[in-house]
Amino acid sequence: MIEMETLVVGELAANCYLISSKEVEEAVVIDPGGEGSQILNRLKEKNLSVKYIINTHGHIDHTAANPTLSEVTGAPILIHKDDASYLEDPVLSLRQFLGQRVDSIPPDRLLEDREEFLLGNLRFEVIHTPGHTEGSITISVSESGEDIRYLFTGDTLFREGVGRTDLPGGSYKRLMDSIATRLLPLADESIVYPGHGPSSTIGWERKNNPFLR
């Protein structure tokens, strides 16, 4: 059974997700955007080791705690191949723009579209959703034998909003195409967990998101 906790971290209030399965005492951390000690403390309280650290894209508000988590837990950092360079580039990562002096380290593994991996009875699938950045991804998580999907969309799709595209690597056309062809075809009941703000569902966004009409 999936267990999920949201920690709001960093100056830009990014959602960091701790995803685990009751079958194993391991977790996947999605978008550790800051406050690494808080994330580590919560993992310790839940008695969870970290199997993977996944970045939905390479902006600093989603990656700032990568070095801390990687050093303490030994877990590998995963990011789509098209955003790998963002982690060490102060311009692409927005470190320079935001005035943040955060140490960066390269990823340990580069992800491809449709790549899958398991955590207990949870199946993780990489869905490439470029537009906010070239290598933006949505992580789809589903339980064995269940139809519902949990979609961790980063800064691609928000509740009644979409990601900005005026930053390096951004493209409004690609963003809207990603949402239309990769996310909206999924079941209405699919739950959207964005990089900032409250959760939603695909059905709600299809009917109520003003950018998708």
JSON list of C-alpha atoms in Angstrom, two decimals:
[
{"chain": "A", "resi": 1, "resn": "MET", "atom": "CA", "xyz": [0.00, 0.00, 0.00]},
{"chain": "A", "resi": 2, "resn": "ILE", "atom": "CA", "xyz": [1.30, 3.44, -0.90]},
{"chain": "A", "resi": 3, "resn": "GLU", "atom": "CA", "xyz": [2.24, 5.86, 1.85]},
{"chain": "A", "resi": 4, "resn": "MET", "atom": "CA", "xyz": [2.95, 9.45, 0.87]},
{"chain": "A", "resi": 5, "resn": "GLU", "atom": "CA", "xyz": [3.87, 12.57, 2.78]},
{"chain": "A", "resi": 6, "resn": "THR", "atom": "CA", "xyz": [4.33, 16.13, 1.51]},
{"chain": "A", "resi": 7, "resn": "LEU", "atom": "CA", "xyz": [6.92, 18.47, 2.99]},
{"chain": "A", "resi": 8, "resn": "VAL", "atom": "CA", "xyz": [6.82, 22.10, 1.83]},
{"chain": "A", "resi": 9, "resn": "VAL", "atom": "CA", "xyz": [10.43, 23.25, 1.64]},
{"chain": "A", "resi": 10, "resn": "GLY", "atom": "CA", "xyz": [12.60, 26.15, 0.55]},
{"chain": "A", "resi": 11, "resn": "GLU", "atom": "CA", "xyz": [12.03, 29.82, -0.17]},
{"chain": "A", "resi": 12, "resn": "LEU", "atom": "CA", "xyz": [9.67, 29.06, -3.06]},
{"chain": "A", "resi": 13, "resn": "ALA", "atom": "CA", "xyz": [7.57, 26.59, -1.04]},
{"chain": "A", "resi": 14, "resn": "ALA", "atom": "CA", "xyz": [8.18, 23.55, -3.23]},
{"chain": "A", "resi": 15, "resn": "ASN", "atom": "CA", "xyz": [6.48, 20.27, -2.50]},
{"chain": "A", "resi": 16, "resn": "CYS", "atom": "CA", "xyz": [8.91, 17.51, -1.55]},
{"chain": "A", "resi": 17, "resn": "TYR", "atom": "CA", "xyz": [7.27, 14.08, -1.57]},
{"chain": "A", "resi": 18, "resn": "LEU", "atom": "CA", "xyz": [8.27, 11.06, 0.52]},
{"chain": "A", "resi": 19, "resn": "ILE", "atom": "CA", "xyz": [6.81, 7.95, -1.09]},
{"chain": "A", "resi": 20, "resn": "SER", "atom": "CA", "xyz": [7.01, 4.55, 0.53]},
{"chain": "A", "resi": 21, "resn": "SER", "atom": "CA", "xyz": [5.35, 1.15, 0.59]},
{"chain": "A", "resi": 22, "resn": "LYS", "atom": "CA", "xyz": [4.31, -0.79, 3.67]},
{"chain": "A", "resi": 23, "resn": "GLU", "atom": "CA", "xyz": [6.06, -3.79, 2.17]},
{"chain": "A", "resi": 24, "resn": "VAL", "atom": "CA", "xyz": [9.54, -2.30, 2.56]},
{"chain": "A", "resi": 25, "resn": "GLU", "atom": "CA", "xyz": [11.22, 0.21, 4.84]},
{"chain": "A", "resi": 26, "resn": "GLU", "atom": "CA", "xyz": [12.46, 2.29, 1.92]},
{"chain": "A", "resi": 27, "resn": "ALA", "atom": "CA", "xyz": [11.35, 5.53, 0.37]},
{"chain": "A", "resi": 28, "resn": "VAL", "atom": "CA", "xyz": [11.66, 7.49, -2.84]},
{"chain": "A", "resi": 29, "resn": "VAL", "atom": "CA", "xyz": [12.19, 11.21, -2.32]},
{"chain": "A", "resi": 30, "resn": "ILE", "atom": "CA", "xyz": [10.84, 13.41, -5.11]},
{"chain": "A", "resi": 31, "resn": "ASP", "atom": "CA", "xyz": [12.09, 17.00, -5.42]},
{"chain": "A", "resi": 32, "resn": "PRO", "atom": "CA", "xyz": [14.07, 17.73, -2.24]},
{"chain": "A", "resi": 33, "resn": "GLY", "atom": "CA", "xyz": [14.05, 21.47, -2.84]},
{"chain": "A", "resi": 34, "resn": "GLY", "atom": "CA", "xyz": [15.65, 22.56, 0.42]},
{"chain": "A", "resi": 35, "resn": "GLU", "atom": "CA", "xyz": [15.72, 22.06, 4.18]},
{"chain": "A", "resi": 36, "resn": "GLY", "atom": "CA", "xyz": [17.59, 18.80, 3.90]},
{"chain": "A", "resi": 37, "resn": "SER", "atom": "CA", "xyz": [17.77, 18.32, 7.67]},
{"chain": "A", "resi": 38, "resn": "GLN", "atom": "CA", "xyz": [13.99, 18.49, 7.92]},
{"chain": "A", "resi": 39, "resn": "ILE", "atom": "CA", "xyz": [13.63, 15.85, 5.21]},
{"chain": "A", "resi": 40, "resn": "LEU", "atom": "CA", "xyz": [16.21, 13.61, 6.86]},
{"chain": "A", "resi": 41, "resn": "ASN", "atom": "CA", "xyz": [14.59, 13.98, 10.28]},
{"chain": "A", "resi": 42, "resn": "ARG", "atom": "CA", "xyz": [11.21, 12.99, 8.90]},
{"chain": "A", "resi": 43, "resn": "LEU", "atom": "CA", "xyz": [12.69, 9.95, 7.16]},
{"chain": "A", "resi": 44, "resn": "LYS", "atom": "CA", "xyz": [14.35, 8.94, 10.44]},
{"chain": "A", "resi": 45, "resn": "GLU", "atom": "CA", "xyz": [11.06, 9.36, 12.32]},
{"chain": "A", "resi": 46, "resn": "LYS", "atom": "CA", "xyz": [9.37, 7.09, 9.79]},
{"chain": "A", "resi": 47, "resn": "ASN", "atom": "CA", "xyz": [12.27, 4.60, 9.95]},
{"chain": "A", "resi": 48, "resn": "LEU", "atom": "CA", "xyz": [12.80, 4.80, 6.20]},
{"chain": "A", "resi": 49, "resn": "SER", "atom": "CA", "xyz": [15.97, 4.47, 4.21]},
{"chain": "A", "resi": 50, "resn": "VAL", "atom": "CA", "xyz": [16.14, 6.23, 0.84]},
{"chain": "A", "resi": 51, "resn": "LYS", "atom": "CA", "xyz": [16.31, 4.15, -2.32]},
{"chain": "A", "resi": 52, "resn": "TYR", "atom": "CA", "xyz": [16.17, 6.96, -4.89]},
{"chain": "A", "resi": 53, "resn": "ILE", "atom": "CA", "xyz": [16.24, 10.76, -5.00]},
{"chain": "A", "resi": 54, "resn": "ILE", "atom": "CA", "xyz": [14.29, 11.91, -8.06]},
{"chain": "A", "resi": 55, "resn": "ASN", "atom": "CA", "xyz": [14.18, 15.41, -9.52]},
{"chain": "A", "resi": 56, "resn": "THR", "atom": "CA", "xyz": [11.22, 16.19, -11.77]},
{"chain": "A", "resi": 57, "resn": "HIS", "atom": "CA", "xyz": [13.44, 18.86, -13.33]},
{"chain": "A", "resi": 58, "resn": "GLY", "atom": "CA", "xyz": [16.67, 20.70, -12.63]},
{"chain": "A", "resi": 59, "resn": "HIS", "atom": "CA", "xyz": [15.63, 23.98, -11.03]},
{"chain": "A", "resi": 60, "resn": "ILE", "atom": "CA", "xyz": [17.20, 24.73, -7.68]},
{"chain": "A", "resi": 61, "resn": "ASP", "atom": "CA", "xyz": [13.89, 24.96, -5.81]},
{"chain": "A", "resi": 62, "resn": "HIS", "atom": "CA", "xyz": [13.43, 21.25, -6.56]},
{"chain": "A", "resi": 63, "resn": "THR", "atom": "CA", "xyz": [17.02, 20.10, -6.12]},
{"chain": "A", "resi": 64, "resn": "ALA", "atom": "CA", "xyz": [18.73, 22.18, -3.41]},
{"chain": "A", "resi": 65, "resn": "ALA", "atom": "CA", "xyz": [18.83, 19.37, -0.85]},
{"chain": "A", "resi": 66, "resn": "ASN", "atom": "CA", "xyz": [20.23, 16.81, -3.30]},
{"chain": "A", "resi": 67, "resn": "PRO", "atom": "CA", "xyz": [23.78, 17.00, -1.90]},
{"chain": "A", "resi": 68, "resn": "THR", "atom": "CA", "xyz": [22.67, 16.68, 1.72]},
{"chain": "A", "resi": 69, "resn": "LEU", "atom": "CA", "xyz": [20.38, 13.74, 1.11]},
{"chain": "A", "resi": 70, "resn": "SER", "atom": "CA", "xyz": [22.85, 11.97, -1.16]},
{"chain": "A", "resi": 71, "resn": "GLU", "atom": "CA", "xyz": [25.75, 12.39, 1.27]},
{"chain": "A", "resi": 72, "resn": "VAL", "atom": "CA", "xyz": [23.84, 11.20, 4.32]},
{"chain": "A", "resi": 73, "resn": "THR", "atom": "CA", "xyz": [21.80, 8.39, 2.77]},
{"chain": "A", "resi": 74, "resn": "GLY", "atom": "CA", "xyz": [24.02, 7.26, -0.10]},
{"chain": "A", "resi": 75, "resn": "ALA", "atom": "CA", "xyz": [20.97, 7.21, -2.37]},
{"chain": "A", "resi": 76, "resn": "PRO", "atom": "CA", "xyz": [21.48, 7.94, -6.08]},
{"chain": "A", "resi": 77, "resn": "ILE", "atom": "CA", "xyz": [20.15, 11.11, -7.71]},
{"chain": "A", "resi": 78, "resn": "LEU", "atom": "CA", "xyz": [17.95, 10.49, -10.75]},
{"chain": "A", "resi": 79, "resn": "ILE", "atom": "CA", "xyz": [16.95, 13.09, -13.35]},
{"chain": "A", "resi": 80, "resn": "HIS", "atom": "CA", "xyz": [15.93, 13.03, -17.00]},
{"chain": "A", "resi": 81, "resn": "LYS", "atom": "CA", "xyz": [18.89, 13.07, -19.36]},
{"chain": "A", "resi": 82, "resn": "ASP", "atom": "CA", "xyz": [17.81, 16.40, -20.91]},
{"chain": "A", "resi": 83, "resn": "ASP", "atom": "CA", "xyz": [18.02, 18.19, -17.55]},
{"chain": "A", "resi": 84, "resn": "ALA", "atom": "CA", "xyz": [21.23, 16.60, -16.29]},
{"chain": "A", "resi": 85, "resn": "SER", "atom": "CA", "xyz": [23.29, 19.70, -17.09]},
{"chain": "A", "resi": 86, "resn": "TYR", "atom": "CA", "xyz": [20.95, 21.88, -15.02]},
{"chain": "A", "resi": 87, "resn": "LEU", "atom": "CA", "xyz": [22.22, 20.44, -11.76]},
{"chain": "A", "resi": 88, "resn": "GLU", "atom": "CA", "xyz": [25.66, 21.99, -12.16]},
{"chain": "A", "resi": 89, "resn": "ASP", "atom": "CA", "xyz": [24.82, 25.06, -14.24]},
{"chain": "A", "resi": 90, "resn": "PRO", "atom": "CA", "xyz": [24.11, 28.18, -12.12]},
{"chain": "A", "resi": 91, "resn": "VAL", "atom": "CA", "xyz": [22.09, 29.80, -14.92]},
{"chain": "A", "resi": 92, "resn": "LEU", "atom": "CA", "xyz": [19.97, 26.83, -16.01]},
{"chain": "A", "resi": 93, "resn": "SER", "atom": "CA", "xyz": [19.34, 25.77, -12.41]},
{"chain": "A", "resi": 94, "resn": "LEU", "atom": "CA", "xyz": [18.27, 29.36, -11.50]},
{"chain": "A", "resi": 95, "resn": "ARG", "atom": "CA", "xyz": [20.81, 29.43, -8.67]},
{"chain": "A", "resi": 96, "resn": "GLN", "atom": "CA", "xyz": [22.24, 32.65, -10.08]},
{"chain": "A", "resi": 97, "resn": "PHE", "atom": "CA", "xyz": [18.82, 34.17, -10.72]},
{"chain": "A", "resi": 98, "resn": "LEU", "atom": "CA", "xyz": [17.63, 33.43, -7.16]},
{"chain": "A", "resi": 99, "resn": "GLY", "atom": "CA", "xyz": [20.94, 34.38, -5.57]},
{"chain": "A", "resi": 100, "resn": "GLN", "atom": "CA", "xyz": [21.38, 30.99, -3.97]},
{"chain": "A", "resi": 101, "resn": "ARG", "atom": "CA", "xyz": [24.86, 29.67, -3.27]},
{"chain": "A", "resi": 102, "resn": "VAL", "atom": "CA", "xyz": [24.08, 25.98, -2.99]},
{"chain": "A", "resi": 103, "resn": "ASP", "atom": "CA", "xyz": [26.59, 23.25, -3.64]},
{"chain": "A", "resi": 104, "resn": "SER", "atom": "CA", "xyz": [25.62, 21.01, -6.54]},
{"chain": "A", "resi": 105, "resn": "ILE", "atom": "CA", "xyz": [26.57, 17.52, -7.55]},
{"chain": "A", "resi": 106, "resn": "PRO", "atom": "CA", "xyz": [25.99, 15.61, -10.79]},
{"chain": "A", "resi": 107, "resn": "PRO", "atom": "CA", "xyz": [23.27, 12.98, -11.09]},
{"chain": "A", "resi": 108, "resn": "ASP", "atom": "CA", "xyz": [24.02, 9.31, -10.61]},
{"chain": "A", "resi": 109, "resn": "ARG", "atom": "CA", "xyz": [21.51, 8.05, -13.16]},
{"chain": "A", "resi": 110, "resn": "LEU", "atom": "CA", "xyz": [19.87, 9.57, -16.21]},
{"chain": "A", "resi": 111, "resn": "LEU", "atom": "CA", "xyz": [16.25, 8.72, -16.83]},
{"chain": "A", "resi": 112, "resn": "GLU", "atom": "CA", "xyz": [14.52, 7.94, -20.13]},
{"chain": "A", "resi": 113, "resn": "ASP", "atom": "CA", "xyz": [10.88, 8.27, -21.10]},
{"chain": "A", "resi": 114, "resn": "ARG", "atom": "CA", "xyz": [8.80, 5.23, -20.08]},
{"chain": "A", "resi": 115, "resn": "GLU", "atom": "CA", "xyz": [11.54, 3.88, -17.81]},
{"chain": "A", "resi": 116, "resn": "GLU", "atom": "CA", "xyz": [10.13, 1.89, -14.88]},
{"chain": "A", "resi": 117, "resn": "PHE", "atom": "CA", "xyz": [11.32, 0.71, -11.48]},
{"chain": "A", "resi": 118, "resn": "LEU", "atom": "CA", "xyz": [9.79, -0.84, -8.38]},
{"chain": "A", "resi": 119, "resn": "LEU", "atom": "CA", "xyz": [9.59, -0.08, -4.67]},
{"chain": "A", "resi": 120, "resn": "GLY", "atom": "CA", "xyz": [7.83, -2.93, -2.90]},
{"chain": "A", "resi": 121, "resn": "ASN", "atom": "CA", "xyz": [4.47, -3.24, -4.63]},
{"chain": "A", "resi": 122, "resn": "LEU", "atom": "CA", "xyz": [4.71, 0.24, -6.15]},
{"chain": "A", "resi": 123, "resn": "ARG", "atom": "CA", "xyz": [5.54, 0.74, -9.81]},
{"chain": "A", "resi": 124, "resn": "PHE", "atom": "CA", "xyz": [7.19, 4.01, -10.82]},
{"chain": "A", "resi": 125, "resn": "GLU", "atom": "CA", "xyz": [7.06, 5.13, -14.45]},
{"chain": "A", "resi": 126, "resn": "VAL", "atom": "CA", "xyz": [8.85, 8.09, -16.03]},
{"chain": "A", "resi": 127, "resn": "ILE", "atom": "CA", "xyz": [6.69, 10.22, -18.33]},
{"chain": "A", "resi": 128, "resn": "HIS", "atom": "CA", "xyz": [8.70, 12.82, -20.24]},
{"chain": "A", "resi": 129, "resn": "THR", "atom": "CA", "xyz": [6.70, 16.07, -20.15]},
{"chain": "A", "resi": 130, "resn": "PRO", "atom": "CA", "xyz": [8.96, 18.80, -21.57]},
{"chain": "A", "resi": 131, "resn": "GLY", "atom": "CA", "xyz": [7.96, 22.44, -21.71]},
{"chain": "A", "resi": 132, "resn": "HIS", "atom": "CA", "xyz": [8.83, 23.95, -18.34]},
{"chain": "A", "resi": 133, "resn": "THR", "atom": "CA", "xyz": [12.32, 22.64, -19.00]},
{"chain": "A", "resi": 134, "resn": "GLU", "atom": "CA", "xyz": [13.60, 20.33, -21.72]},
{"chain": "A", "resi": 135, "resn": "GLY", "atom": "CA", "xyz": [13.88, 17.39, -19.36]},
{"chain": "A", "resi": 136, "resn": "SER", "atom": "CA", "xyz": [10.83, 17.90, -17.17]},
{"chain": "A", "resi": 137, "resn": "ILE", "atom": "CA", "xyz": [9.20, 14.64, -16.17]},
{"chain": "A", "resi": 138, "resn": "THR", "atom": "CA", "xyz": [6.08, 13.42, -14.45]},
{"chain": "A", "resi": 139, "resn": "ILE", "atom": "CA", "xyz": [6.52, 10.42, -12.18]},
{"chain": "A", "resi": 140, "resn": "SER", "atom": "CA", "xyz": [3.54, 8.07, -12.28]},
{"chain": "A", "resi": 141, "resn": "VAL", "atom": "CA", "xyz": [3.17, 5.76, -9.28]},
{"chain": "A", "resi": 142, "resn": "SER", "atom": "CA", "xyz": [0.68, 2.92, -9.14]},
{"chain": "A", "resi": 143, "resn": "GLU", "atom": "CA", "xyz": [0.04, 0.03, -6.76]},
{"chain": "A", "resi": 144, "resn": "SER", "atom": "CA", "xyz": [0.08, -3.55, -7.93]},
{"chain": "A", "resi": 145, "resn": "GLY", "atom": "CA", "xyz": [-3.44, -4.58, -8.89]},
{"chain": "A", "resi": 146, "resn": "GLU", "atom": "CA", "xyz": [-4.84, -1.04, -8.66]},
{"chain": "A", "resi": 147, "resn": "ASP", "atom": "CA", "xyz": [-5.85, 1.23, -11.56]},
{"chain": "A", "resi": 148, "resn": "ILE", "atom": "CA", "xyz": [-5.40, 4.62, -9.89]},
{"chain": "A", "resi": 149, "resn": "ARG", "atom": "CA", "xyz": [-2.27, 6.59, -10.70]},
{"chain": "A", "resi": 150, "resn": "TYR", "atom": "CA", "xyz": [-0.49, 9.11, -8.50]},
{"chain": "A", "resi": 151, "resn": "LEU", "atom": "CA", "xyz": [1.10, 11.71, -10.76]},
{"chain": "A", "resi": 152, "resn": "PHE", "atom": "CA", "xyz": [3.99, 13.82, -9.48]},
{"chain": "A", "resi": 153, "resn": "THR", "atom": "CA", "xyz": [4.00, 16.51, -12.13]},
{"chain": "A", "resi": 154, "resn": "GLY", "atom": "CA", "xyz": [6.72, 18.89, -10.95]},
{"chain": "A", "resi": 155, "resn": "ASP", "atom": "CA", "xyz": [6.17, 22.30, -12.55]},
{"chain": "A", "resi": 156, "resn": "THR", "atom": "CA", "xyz": [4.33, 20.96, -15.59]},
{"chain": "A", "resi": 157, "resn": "LEU", "atom": "CA", "xyz": [0.75, 20.88, -14.30]},
{"chain": "A", "resi": 158, "resn": "PHE", "atom": "CA", "xyz": [-0.69, 22.57, -11.21]},
{"chain": "A", "resi": 159, "resn": "ARG", "atom": "CA", "xyz": [-4.19, 22.75, -9.79]},
{"chain": "A", "resi": 160, "resn": "GLU", "atom": "CA", "xyz": [-5.90, 25.04, -12.30]},
{"chain": "A", "resi": 161, "resn": "GLY", "atom": "CA", "xyz": [-2.55, 26.17, -13.66]},
{"chain": "A", "resi": 162, "resn": "VAL", "atom": "CA", "xyz": [0.44, 25.19, -15.75]},
{"chain": "A", "resi": 163, "resn": "GLY", "atom": "CA", "xyz": [4.18, 25.75, -15.45]},
{"chain": "A", "resi": 164, "resn": "ARG", "atom": "CA", "xyz": [5.90, 28.90, -16.66]},
{"chain": "A", "resi": 165, "resn": "THR", "atom": "CA", "xyz": [7.79, 28.69, -19.92]},
{"chain": "A", "resi": 166, "resn": "ASP", "atom": "CA", "xyz": [9.80, 31.94, -19.98]},
{"chain": "A", "resi": 167, "resn": "LEU", "atom": "CA", "xyz": [12.90, 30.41, -18.40]},
{"chain": "A", "resi": 168, "resn": "PRO", "atom": "CA", "xyz": [15.86, 28.78, -20.21]},
{"chain": "A", "resi": 169, "resn": "GLY", "atom": "CA", "xyz": [14.72, 25.60, -21.95]},
{"chain": "A", "resi": 170, "resn": "GLY", "atom": "CA", "xyz": [11.05, 26.52, -21.67]},
{"chain": "A", "resi": 171, "resn": "SER", "atom": "CA", "xyz": [8.53, 26.21, -24.48]},
{"chain": "A", "resi": 172, "resn": "TYR", "atom": "CA", "xyz": [4.82, 26.95, -24.17]},
{"chain": "A", "resi": 173, "resn": "LYS", "atom": "CA", "xyz": [4.03, 24.84, -27.24]},
{"chain": "A", "resi": 174, "resn": "ARG", "atom": "CA", "xyz": [5.89, 21.83, -25.85]},
{"chain": "A", "resi": 175, "resn": "LEU", "atom": "CA", "xyz": [4.35, 22.28, -22.40]},
{"chain": "A", "resi": 176, "resn": "MET", "atom": "CA", "xyz": [0.80, 22.31, -23.73]},
{"chain": "A", "resi": 177, "resn": "ASP", "atom": "CA", "xyz": [1.54, 19.39, -26.01]},
{"chain": "A", "resi": 178, "resn": "SER", "atom": "CA", "xyz": [2.98, 17.42, -23.07]},
{"chain": "A", "resi": 179, "resn": "ILE", "atom": "CA", "xyz": [-0.12, 18.02, -20.98]},
{"chain": "A", "resi": 180, "resn": "ALA", "atom": "CA", "xyz": [-2.50, 17.26, -23.86]},
{"chain": "A", "resi": 181, "resn": "THR", "atom": "CA", "xyz": [-0.82, 14.09, -25.06]},
{"chain": "A", "resi": 182, "resn": "ARG", "atom": "CA", "xyz": [0.87, 12.64, -21.98]},
{"chain": "A", "resi": 183, "resn": "LEU", "atom": "CA", "xyz": [-1.33, 13.62, -19.01]},
{"chain": "A", "resi": 184, "resn": "LEU", "atom": "CA", "xyz": [-4.90, 14.41, -20.04]},
{"chain": "A", "resi": 185, "resn": "PRO", "atom": "CA", "xyz": [-5.42, 10.98, -21.68]},
{"chain": "A", "resi": 186, "resn": "LEU", "atom": "CA", "xyz": [-5.01, 9.40, -18.23]},
{"chain": "A", "resi": 187, "resn": "ALA", "atom": "CA", "xyz": [-8.04, 8.44, -16.14]},
{"chain": "A", "resi": 188, "resn": "ASP", "atom": "CA", "xyz": [-10.05, 11.20, -14.47]},
{"chain": "A", "resi": 189, "resn": "GLU", "atom": "CA", "xyz": [-9.33, 9.61, -11.08]},
{"chain": "A", "resi": 190, "resn": "SER", "atom": "CA", "xyz": [-5.57, 10.02, -11.48]},
{"chain": "A", "resi": 191, "resn": "ILE", "atom": "CA", "xyz": [-4.34, 12.24, -8.64]},
{"chain": "A", "resi": 192, "resn": "VAL", "atom": "CA", "xyz": [-2.07, 15.16, -9.52]},
{"chain": "A", "resi": 193, "resn": "TYR", "atom": "CA", "xyz": [0.62, 16.09, -6.99]},
{"chain": "A", "resi": 194, "resn": "PRO", "atom": "CA", "xyz": [2.32, 19.22, -8.35]},
{"chain": "A", "resi": 195, "resn": "GLY", "atom": "CA", "xyz": [5.63, 20.82, -7.51]},
{"chain": "A", "resi": 196, "resn": "HIS", "atom": "CA", "xyz": [3.88, 23.70, -5.72]},
{"chain": "A", "resi": 197, "resn": "GLY", "atom": "CA", "xyz": [0.45, 24.12, -4.21]},
{"chain": "A", "resi": 198, "resn": "PRO", "atom": "CA", "xyz": [-2.46, 21.75, -3.59]},
{"chain": "A", "resi": 199, "resn": "SER", "atom": "CA", "xyz": [-3.20, 18.45, -5.26]},
{"chain": "A", "resi": 200, "resn": "SER", "atom": "CA", "xyz": [-5.86, 17.87, -7.90]},
{"chain": "A", "resi": 201, "resn": "THR", "atom": "CA", "xyz": [-7.05, 15.21, -10.32]},
{"chain": "A", "resi": 202, "resn": "ILE", "atom": "CA", "xyz": [-6.82, 14.84, -14.07]},
{"chain": "A", "resi": 203, "resn": "GLY", "atom": "CA", "xyz": [-10.61, 15.00, -14.29]},
{"chain": "A", "resi": 204, "resn": "TRP", "atom": "CA", "xyz": [-10.74, 18.27, -12.36]},
{"chain": "A", "resi": 205, "resn": "GLU", "atom": "CA", "xyz": [-8.03, 19.85, -14.51]},
{"chain": "A", "resi": 206, "resn": "ARG", "atom": "CA", "xyz": [-9.69, 18.74, -17.73]},
{"chain": "A", "resi": 207, "resn": "LYS", "atom": "CA", "xyz": [-12.89, 20.54, -16.70]},
{"chain": "A", "resi": 208, "resn": "ASN", "atom": "CA", "xyz": [-11.61, 23.50, -14.67]},
{"chain": "A", "resi": 209, "resn": "ASN", "atom": "CA", "xyz": [-8.09, 24.46, -15.72]},
{"chain": "A", "resi": 210, "resn": "PRO", "atom": "CA", "xyz": [-8.45, 27.71, -17.71]},
{"chain": "A", "resi": 211, "resn": "PHE", "atom": "CA", "xyz": [-5.20, 27.06, -19.60]},
{"chain": "A", "resi": 212, "resn": "LEU", "atom": "CA", "xyz": [-6.54, 23.78, -21.01]},
{"chain": "A", "resi": 213, "resn": "ARG", "atom": "CA", "xyz": [-9.75, 25.06, -22.57]}
]
